[in-house]
mmCIF file of C-alpha atoms in Angstrom:
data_model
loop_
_atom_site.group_PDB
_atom_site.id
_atom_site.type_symbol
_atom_site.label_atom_id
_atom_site.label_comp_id
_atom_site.label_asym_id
_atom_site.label_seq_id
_atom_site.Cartn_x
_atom_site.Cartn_y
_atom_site.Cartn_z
ATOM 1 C CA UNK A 1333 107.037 118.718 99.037
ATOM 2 C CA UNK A 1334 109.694 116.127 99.697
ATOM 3 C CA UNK A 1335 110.117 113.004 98.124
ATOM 4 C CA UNK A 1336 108.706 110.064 100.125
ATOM 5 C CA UNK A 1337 111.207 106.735 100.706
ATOM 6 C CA UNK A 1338 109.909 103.798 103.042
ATOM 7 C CA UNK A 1339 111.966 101.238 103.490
ATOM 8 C CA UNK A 1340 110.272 97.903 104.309
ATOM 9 C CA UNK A 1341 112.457 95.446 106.646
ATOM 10 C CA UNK A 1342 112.524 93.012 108.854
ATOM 11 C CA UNK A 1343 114.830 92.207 111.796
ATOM 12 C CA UNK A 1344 116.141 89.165 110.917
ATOM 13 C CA UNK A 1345 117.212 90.141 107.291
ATOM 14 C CA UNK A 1346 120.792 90.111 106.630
ATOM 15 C CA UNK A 1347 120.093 92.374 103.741
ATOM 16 C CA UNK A 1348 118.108 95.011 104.842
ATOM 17 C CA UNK A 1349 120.805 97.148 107.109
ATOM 18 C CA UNK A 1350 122.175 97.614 104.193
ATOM 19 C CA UNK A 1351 118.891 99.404 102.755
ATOM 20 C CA UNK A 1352 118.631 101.260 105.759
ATOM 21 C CA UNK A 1353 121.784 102.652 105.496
ATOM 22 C CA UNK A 1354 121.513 103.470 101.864
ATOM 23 C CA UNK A 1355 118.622 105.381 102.772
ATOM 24 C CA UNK A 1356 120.467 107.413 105.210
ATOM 25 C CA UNK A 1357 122.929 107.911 102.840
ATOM 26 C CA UNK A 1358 120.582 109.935 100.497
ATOM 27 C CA UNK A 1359 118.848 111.379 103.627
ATOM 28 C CA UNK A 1360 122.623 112.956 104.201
ATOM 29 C CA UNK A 1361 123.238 113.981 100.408
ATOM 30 C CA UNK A 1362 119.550 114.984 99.944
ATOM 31 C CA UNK A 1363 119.000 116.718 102.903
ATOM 32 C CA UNK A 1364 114.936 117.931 103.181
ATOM 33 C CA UNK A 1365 114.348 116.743 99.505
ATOM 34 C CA UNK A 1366 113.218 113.757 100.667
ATOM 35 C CA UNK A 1367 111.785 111.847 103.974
ATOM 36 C CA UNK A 1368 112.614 108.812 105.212
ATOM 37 C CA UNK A 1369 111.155 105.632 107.079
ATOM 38 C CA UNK A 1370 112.166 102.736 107.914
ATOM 39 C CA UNK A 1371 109.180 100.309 108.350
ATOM 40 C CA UNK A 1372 109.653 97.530 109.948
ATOM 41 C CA UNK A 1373 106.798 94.513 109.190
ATOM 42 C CA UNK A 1374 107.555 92.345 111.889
ATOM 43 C CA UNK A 1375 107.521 94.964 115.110
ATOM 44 C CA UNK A 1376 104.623 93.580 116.701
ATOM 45 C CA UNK A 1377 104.438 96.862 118.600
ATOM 46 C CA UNK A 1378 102.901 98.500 115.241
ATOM 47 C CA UNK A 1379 100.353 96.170 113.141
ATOM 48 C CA UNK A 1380 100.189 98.444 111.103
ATOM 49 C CA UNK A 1381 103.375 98.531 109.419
ATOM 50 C CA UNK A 1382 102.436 94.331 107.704
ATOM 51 C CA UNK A 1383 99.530 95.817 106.619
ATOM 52 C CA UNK A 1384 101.330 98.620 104.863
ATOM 53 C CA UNK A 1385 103.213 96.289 103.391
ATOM 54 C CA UNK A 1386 100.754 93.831 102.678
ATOM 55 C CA UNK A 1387 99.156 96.992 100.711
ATOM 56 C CA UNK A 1388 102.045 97.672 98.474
ATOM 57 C CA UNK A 1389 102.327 93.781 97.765
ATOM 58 C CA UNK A 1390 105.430 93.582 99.007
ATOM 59 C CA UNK A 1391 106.872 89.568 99.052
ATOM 60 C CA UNK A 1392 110.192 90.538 99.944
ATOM 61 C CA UNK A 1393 112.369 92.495 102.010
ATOM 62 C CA UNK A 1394 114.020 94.928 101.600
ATOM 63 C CA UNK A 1395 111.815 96.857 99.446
ATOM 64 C CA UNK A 1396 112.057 100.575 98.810
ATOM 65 C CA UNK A 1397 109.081 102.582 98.396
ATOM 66 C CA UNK A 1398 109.452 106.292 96.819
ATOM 67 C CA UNK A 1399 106.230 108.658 96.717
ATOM 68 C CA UNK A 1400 104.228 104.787 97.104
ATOM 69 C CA UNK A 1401 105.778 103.203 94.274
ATOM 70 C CA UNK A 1402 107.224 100.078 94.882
ATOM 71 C CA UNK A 1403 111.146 101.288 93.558
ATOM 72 C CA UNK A 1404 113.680 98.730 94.815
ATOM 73 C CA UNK A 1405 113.357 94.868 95.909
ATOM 74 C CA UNK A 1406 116.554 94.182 98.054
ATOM 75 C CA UNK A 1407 119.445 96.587 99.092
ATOM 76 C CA UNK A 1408 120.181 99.183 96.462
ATOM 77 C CA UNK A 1409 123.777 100.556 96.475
ATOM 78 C CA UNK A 1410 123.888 104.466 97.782
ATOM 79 C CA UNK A 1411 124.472 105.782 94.019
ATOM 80 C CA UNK A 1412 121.526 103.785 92.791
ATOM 81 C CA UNK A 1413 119.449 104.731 95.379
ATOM 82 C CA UNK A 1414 120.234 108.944 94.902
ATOM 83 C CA UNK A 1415 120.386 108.432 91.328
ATOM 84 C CA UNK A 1416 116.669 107.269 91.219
ATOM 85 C CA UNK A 1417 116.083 110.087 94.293
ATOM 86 C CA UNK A 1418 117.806 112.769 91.837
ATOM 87 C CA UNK A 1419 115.804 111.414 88.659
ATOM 88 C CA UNK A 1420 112.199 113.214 90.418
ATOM 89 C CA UNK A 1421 113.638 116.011 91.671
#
């Protein structure tokens, strides 16, 4: 089963593109290890997604999730983020 990252943003964080991409970085080097979303709390179009976050207890963005474990708050760099991603595989 593949490895679970969520990536909680907003669109008016500066940081957060940056968690995004890091997370597309793995998704590249990883390949179907893992799945990736990028949640976004403020699209009013889906509720849900603040509630999701509101259930990990997230108080700041960016915040990576892997397998529901609150992993990173803010942008990790690319090797940070695979290292941790390589560490439960």
């Amino acid at each position: 089963m593949a490895i679970k990252v969520e990536v909680f943003s907003t669109n008016s964080c500066p940081h957060c593109p940056a968690a995004i991409d890091a997370a597309q970085v793995a998704k590249d080097k990883l390949g179907d290890a893992i799945d990736v979303e990028s949640v976004k709390i403020d699209d009013m179009e889906h509720p849900e997604n603040r509630q999701r976050a509101i259930d990990y207890q997230i108080m700041a963005v960016p915040t990576v999730v892997i397998d529901g474990e609150v992993s990173f708050i803010g942008a990790p760099s690319d090797a940070e983020l695979i290292e941790k991603l390589e560490s439960l595989l």
